[in-house]
């Protein structure tokens, strides 16, 4: 769902190749497995949060070229192209800062220097292509994620992370994930999330009457994230969570 809506939105650029997409479907008619982003009991599914992020007023996107592994499975590509962009539905231009980091899946360390773009003018009602390049797998053979962040007005307002494919070749256990309540938080419950290694798709438990501000999240080292939980009462059991490879 994220790949589809992120890609369609990006195409609303100078060429106006895609002006919108219909979300199929919102909620399930009965308990089942489907494309819906809300289940029969009106609880958000992971896709709900993923689609919401890529359709925010301003969203950053990063994508590397993924080859057809069913054909070239025995011979991985020697290089991969990557692209970095920002999509905005605002009616006025804003200035921002865009960062792209290359982080090892196995260690969480940077495999090459980060790319920084300061004072970027974000095109209103369109797409701003920020950067592109080539990853040489002979120089950087270690599997790594591409982690993008966007600051506007001094605050991080958007993130996006591209993972090496396919996932079956990645060991995503023992990530060093920490989910801690923020001491002294007053409005509902505030969770502080960090990790020593990249985490794929951290999903929180959904309960009736309880809402989380974000879920189905990718977490990378050096980028602490905050999630607020509303509806938990004193004495309630904290929300459970899972991630890919756990």
PDB file of N, CA, C and O in Angstrom, residues 54-94:
ATOM      1  N   UNK A  54       2.440   8.610   3.807  1.00  0.00           N
ATOM      2  CA  UNK A  54       2.835   9.015   2.455  1.00  0.00           C
ATOM      3  C   UNK A  54       1.861  10.026   1.851  1.00  0.00           C
ATOM      4  O   UNK A  54       2.183  10.653   0.834  1.00  0.00           O
ATOM      5  N   UNK A  55       0.682  10.212   2.477  1.00  0.00           N
ATOM      6  CA  UNK A  55      -0.276  11.200   1.990  1.00  0.00           C
ATOM      7  C   UNK A  55      -0.344  12.430   2.892  1.00  0.00           C
ATOM      8  O   UNK A  55      -1.285  13.227   2.795  1.00  0.00           O
ATOM      9  N   UNK A  56       0.649  12.599   3.767  1.00  0.00           N
ATOM     10  CA  UNK A  56       0.713  13.813   4.589  1.00  0.00           C
ATOM     11  C   UNK A  56       0.896  15.035   3.694  1.00  0.00           C
ATOM     12  O   UNK A  56       1.342  14.909   2.545  1.00  0.00           O
ATOM     13  N   UNK A  57       0.554  16.236   4.173  1.00  0.00           N
ATOM     14  CA  UNK A  57       0.718  17.438   3.343  1.00  0.00           C
ATOM     15  C   UNK A  57       2.104  17.557   2.722  1.00  0.00           C
ATOM     16  O   UNK A  57       2.247  17.959   1.571  1.00  0.00           O
ATOM     17  N   UNK A  58       3.139  17.190   3.489  1.00  0.00           N
ATOM     18  CA  UNK A  58       4.497  17.147   2.940  1.00  0.00           C
ATOM     19  C   UNK A  58       5.091  15.791   3.309  1.00  0.00           C
ATOM     20  O   UNK A  58       5.066  15.392   4.473  1.00  0.00           O
ATOM     21  N   UNK A  59       5.599  15.074   2.320  1.00  0.00           N
ATOM     22  CA  UNK A  59       6.162  13.745   2.561  1.00  0.00           C
ATOM     23  C   UNK A  59       7.478  13.604   1.805  1.00  0.00           C
ATOM     24  O   UNK A  59       7.582  13.999   0.645  1.00  0.00           O
ATOM     25  N   UNK A  60       8.481  13.031   2.464  1.00  0.00           N
ATOM     26  CA  UNK A  60       9.750  12.748   1.823  1.00  0.00           C
ATOM     27  C   UNK A  60       9.727  11.307   1.336  1.00  0.00           C
ATOM     28  O   UNK A  60       9.081  10.439   1.953  1.00  0.00           O
ATOM     29  N   UNK A  61      10.392  11.035   0.222  1.00  0.00           N
ATOM     30  CA  UNK A  61      10.441   9.687  -0.319  1.00  0.00           C
ATOM     31  C   UNK A  61      11.836   9.323  -0.785  1.00  0.00           C
ATOM     32  O   UNK A  61      12.553  10.163  -1.327  1.00  0.00           O
ATOM     33  N   UNK A  62      12.207   8.060  -0.562  1.00  0.00           N
ATOM     34  CA  UNK A  62      13.484   7.557  -1.062  1.00  0.00           C
ATOM     35  C   UNK A  62      13.237   6.157  -1.611  1.00  0.00           C
ATOM     36  O   UNK A  62      12.491   5.366  -1.032  1.00  0.00           O
ATOM     37  N   UNK A  63      13.832   5.871  -2.753  1.00  0.00           N
ATOM     38  CA  UNK A  63      13.616   4.579  -3.399  1.00  0.00           C
ATOM     39  C   UNK A  63      14.874   4.156  -4.132  1.00  0.00           C
ATOM     40  O   UNK A  63      15.467   4.946  -4.844  1.00  0.00           O
ATOM     41  N   UNK A  64      15.269   2.922  -3.929  1.00  0.00           N
ATOM     42  CA  UNK A  64      16.369   2.370  -4.715  1.00  0.00           C
ATOM     43  C   UNK A  64      15.791   1.444  -5.777  1.00  0.00           C
ATOM     44  O   UNK A  64      14.681   0.932  -5.641  1.00  0.00           O
ATOM     45  N   UNK A  65      16.548   1.249  -6.807  1.00  0.00           N
ATOM     46  CA  UNK A  65      16.140   0.383  -7.895  1.00  0.00           C
ATOM     47  C   UNK A  65      16.173  -1.070  -7.416  1.00  0.00           C
ATOM     48  O   UNK A  65      17.193  -1.560  -6.942  1.00  0.00           O
ATOM     49  N   UNK A  66      15.028  -1.740  -7.511  1.00  0.00           N
ATOM     50  CA  UNK A  66      14.950  -3.138  -7.089  1.00  0.00           C
ATOM     51  C   UNK A  66      14.835  -4.024  -8.314  1.00  0.00           C
ATOM     52  O   UNK A  66      13.967  -3.824  -9.164  1.00  0.00           O
ATOM     53  N   UNK A  67      15.692  -5.017  -8.408  1.00  0.00           N
ATOM     54  CA  UNK A  67      15.724  -5.902  -9.567  1.00  0.00           C
ATOM     55  C   UNK A  67      14.789  -7.094  -9.352  1.00  0.00           C
ATOM     56  O   UNK A  67      14.426  -7.427  -8.227  1.00  0.00           O
ATOM     57  N   UNK A  68      14.413  -7.715 -10.420  1.00  0.00           N
ATOM     58  CA  UNK A  68      13.539  -8.875 -10.370  1.00  0.00           C
ATOM     59  C   UNK A  68      14.348 -10.082  -9.907  1.00  0.00           C
ATOM     60  O   UNK A  68      15.056 -10.714 -10.682  1.00  0.00           O
ATOM     61  N   UNK A  69      14.221 -10.412  -8.623  1.00  0.00           N
ATOM     62  CA  UNK A  69      15.027 -11.492  -8.064  1.00  0.00           C
ATOM     63  C   UNK A  69      14.586 -12.859  -8.555  1.00  0.00           C
ATOM     64  O   UNK A  69      15.324 -13.837  -8.428  1.00  0.00           O
ATOM     65  N   UNK A  70      13.392 -12.970  -9.102  1.00  0.00           N
ATOM     66  CA  UNK A  70      12.967 -14.259  -9.639  1.00  0.00           C
ATOM     67  C   UNK A  70      13.749 -14.616 -10.901  1.00  0.00           C
ATOM     68  O   UNK A  70      13.806 -15.772 -11.304  1.00  0.00           O
ATOM     69  N   UNK A  71      14.357 -13.614 -11.525  1.00  0.00           N
ATOM     70  CA  UNK A  71      15.133 -13.826 -12.743  1.00  0.00           C
ATOM     71  C   UNK A  71      16.634 -13.789 -12.451  1.00  0.00           C
ATOM     72  O   UNK A  71      17.407 -14.631 -12.913  1.00  0.00           O
ATOM     73  N   UNK A  72      17.067 -12.799 -11.669  1.00  0.00           N
ATOM     74  CA  UNK A  72      18.499 -12.600 -11.416  1.00  0.00           C
ATOM     75  C   UNK A  72      18.893 -13.066 -10.024  1.00  0.00           C
ATOM     76  O   UNK A  72      19.823 -12.543  -9.416  1.00  0.00           O
ATOM     77  N   UNK A  73      18.173 -14.038  -9.501  1.00  0.00           N
ATOM     78  CA  UNK A  73      18.376 -14.492  -8.128  1.00  0.00           C
ATOM     79  C   UNK A  73      19.813 -14.929  -7.873  1.00  0.00           C
ATOM     80  O   UNK A  73      20.389 -14.632  -6.830  1.00  0.00           O
ATOM     81  N   UNK A  74      20.420 -15.623  -8.827  1.00  0.00           N
ATOM     82  CA  UNK A  74      21.766 -16.151  -8.630  1.00  0.00           C
ATOM     83  C   UNK A  74      22.848 -15.115  -8.913  1.00  0.00           C
ATOM     84  O   UNK A  74      23.997 -15.309  -8.532  1.00  0.00           O
ATOM     85  N   UNK A  75      22.474 -14.017  -9.554  1.00  0.00           N
ATOM     86  CA  UNK A  75      23.446 -12.993  -9.909  1.00  0.00           C
ATOM     87  C   UNK A  75      22.923 -11.618  -9.481  1.00  0.00           C
ATOM     88  O   UNK A  75      22.312 -10.908 -10.275  1.00  0.00           O
ATOM     89  N   UNK A  76      23.135 -11.240  -8.217  1.00  0.00           N
ATOM     90  CA  UNK A  76      22.673  -9.930  -7.740  1.00  0.00           C
ATOM     91  C   UNK A  76      23.279  -8.806  -8.574  1.00  0.00           C
ATOM     92  O   UNK A  76      24.383  -8.943  -9.112  1.00  0.00           O
ATOM     93  N   UNK A  77      22.579  -7.690  -8.697  1.00  0.00           N
ATOM     94  CA  UNK A  77      23.089  -6.580  -9.503  1.00  0.00           C
ATOM     95  C   UNK A  77      24.357  -5.990  -8.890  1.00  0.00           C
ATOM     96  O   UNK A  77      24.542  -6.000  -7.677  1.00  0.00           O
ATOM     97  N   UNK A  78      25.224  -5.469  -9.750  1.00  0.00           N
ATOM     98  CA  UNK A  78      26.466  -4.866  -9.279  1.00  0.00           C
ATOM     99  C   UNK A  78      26.256  -3.439  -8.793  1.00  0.00           C
ATOM    100  O   UNK A  78      27.028  -2.942  -7.976  1.00  0.00           O
ATOM    101  N   UNK A  79      25.233  -2.773  -9.319  1.00  0.00           N
ATOM    102  CA  UNK A  79      24.915  -1.405  -8.908  1.00  0.00           C
ATOM    103  C   UNK A  79      23.408  -1.240  -8.798  1.00  0.00           C
ATOM    104  O   UNK A  79      22.645  -2.007  -9.387  1.00  0.00           O
ATOM    105  N   UNK A  80      22.991  -0.228  -8.050  1.00  0.00           N
ATOM    106  CA  UNK A  80      21.568   0.113  -7.918  1.00  0.00           C
ATOM    107  C   UNK A  80      21.429   1.627  -7.896  1.00  0.00           C
ATOM    108  O   UNK A  80      22.165   2.312  -7.164  1.00  0.00           O
ATOM    109  N   UNK A  81      20.480   2.139  -8.650  1.00  0.00           N
ATOM    110  CA  UNK A  81      20.202   3.568  -8.618  1.00  0.00           C
ATOM    111  C   UNK A  81      19.300   3.889  -7.427  1.00  0.00           C
ATOM    112  O   UNK A  81      18.522   3.043  -6.975  1.00  0.00           O
ATOM    113  N   UNK A  82      19.412   5.126  -6.912  1.00  0.00           N
ATOM    114  CA  UNK A  82      18.478   5.567  -5.877  1.00  0.00           C
ATOM    115  C   UNK A  82      17.985   6.972  -6.196  1.00  0.00           C
ATOM    116  O   UNK A  82      18.657   7.737  -6.906  1.00  0.00           O
ATOM    117  N   UNK A  83      16.804   7.308  -5.672  1.00  0.00           N
ATOM    118  CA  UNK A  83      16.181   8.605  -5.900  1.00  0.00           C
ATOM    119  C   UNK A  83      15.629   9.139  -4.590  1.00  0.00           C
ATOM    120  O   UNK A  83      15.133   8.369  -3.762  1.00  0.00           O
ATOM    121  N   UNK A  84      15.709  10.455  -4.414  1.00  0.00           N
ATOM    122  CA  UNK A  84      15.246  11.130  -3.213  1.00  0.00           C
ATOM    123  C   UNK A  84      14.387  12.315  -3.620  1.00  0.00           C
ATOM    124  O   UNK A  84      14.803  13.111  -4.465  1.00  0.00           O
ATOM    125  N   UNK A  85      13.196  12.442  -3.057  1.00  0.00           N
ATOM    126  CA  UNK A  85      12.286  13.513  -3.455  1.00  0.00           C
ATOM    127  C   UNK A  85      11.392  13.930  -2.299  1.00  0.00           C
ATOM    128  O   UNK A  85      11.339  13.264  -1.260  1.00  0.00           O
ATOM    129  N   UNK A  86      10.694  15.055  -2.488  1.00  0.00           N
ATOM    130  CA  UNK A  86       9.702  15.542  -1.519  1.00  0.00           C
ATOM    131  C   UNK A  86       8.431  15.878  -2.288  1.00  0.00           C
ATOM    132  O   UNK A  86       8.474  16.572  -3.309  1.00  0.00           O
ATOM    133  N   UNK A  87       7.293  15.391  -1.796  1.00  0.00           N
ATOM    134  CA  UNK A  87       5.990  15.704  -2.385  1.00  0.00           C
ATOM    135  C   UNK A  87       5.236  16.627  -1.438  1.00  0.00           C
ATOM    136  O   UNK A  87       5.240  16.422  -0.221  1.00  0.00           O
ATOM    137  N   UNK A  88       4.589  17.659  -1.994  1.00  0.00           N
ATOM    138  CA  UNK A  88       3.865  18.632  -1.176  1.00  0.00           C
ATOM    139  C   UNK A  88       2.518  18.935  -1.794  1.00  0.00           C
ATOM    140  O   UNK A  88       2.405  19.128  -3.002  1.00  0.00           O
ATOM    141  N   UNK A  89       1.491  18.979  -0.949  1.00  0.00           N
ATOM    142  CA  UNK A  89       0.158  19.400  -1.389  1.00  0.00           C
ATOM    143  C   UNK A  89      -0.167  20.810  -0.903  1.00  0.00           C
ATOM    144  O   UNK A  89      -1.285  21.289  -1.081  1.00  0.00           O
ATOM    145  N   UNK A  90       0.821  21.475  -0.281  1.00  0.00           N
ATOM    146  CA  UNK A  90       0.622  22.846   0.159  1.00  0.00           C
ATOM    147  C   UNK A  90       0.506  23.772  -1.050  1.00  0.00           C
ATOM    148  O   UNK A  90       0.994  23.461  -2.135  1.00  0.00           O
ATOM    149  N   UNK A  91      -0.111  24.921  -0.842  1.00  0.00           N
ATOM    150  CA  UNK A  91      -0.295  25.878  -1.931  1.00  0.00           C
ATOM    151  C   UNK A  91       0.807  26.934  -1.983  1.00  0.00           C
ATOM    152  O   UNK A  91       0.808  27.777  -2.882  1.00  0.00           O
ATOM    153  N   UNK A  92       1.717  26.882  -1.028  1.00  0.00           N
ATOM    154  CA  UNK A  92       2.838  27.821  -1.009  1.00  0.00           C
ATOM    155  C   UNK A  92       4.139  27.045  -0.826  1.00  0.00           C
ATOM    156  O   UNK A  92       4.157  25.960  -0.238  1.00  0.00           O
ATOM    157  N   UNK A  93       5.223  27.612  -1.336  1.00  0.00           N
ATOM    158  CA  UNK A  93       6.536  26.980  -1.194  1.00  0.00           C
ATOM    159  C   UNK A  93       7.044  27.137   0.233  1.00  0.00           C
ATOM    160  O   UNK A  93       6.799  28.156   0.889  1.00  0.00           O
ATOM    161  N   UNK A  94       7.744  26.120   0.728  1.00  0.00           N
ATOM    162  CA  UNK A  94       8.383  26.183   2.036  1.00  0.00           C
ATOM    163  C   UNK A  94       9.832  25.747   1.880  1.00  0.00           C
ATOM    164  O   UNK A  94      10.207  25.084   0.902  1.00  0.00           O
TER     165      UNK A  94
END
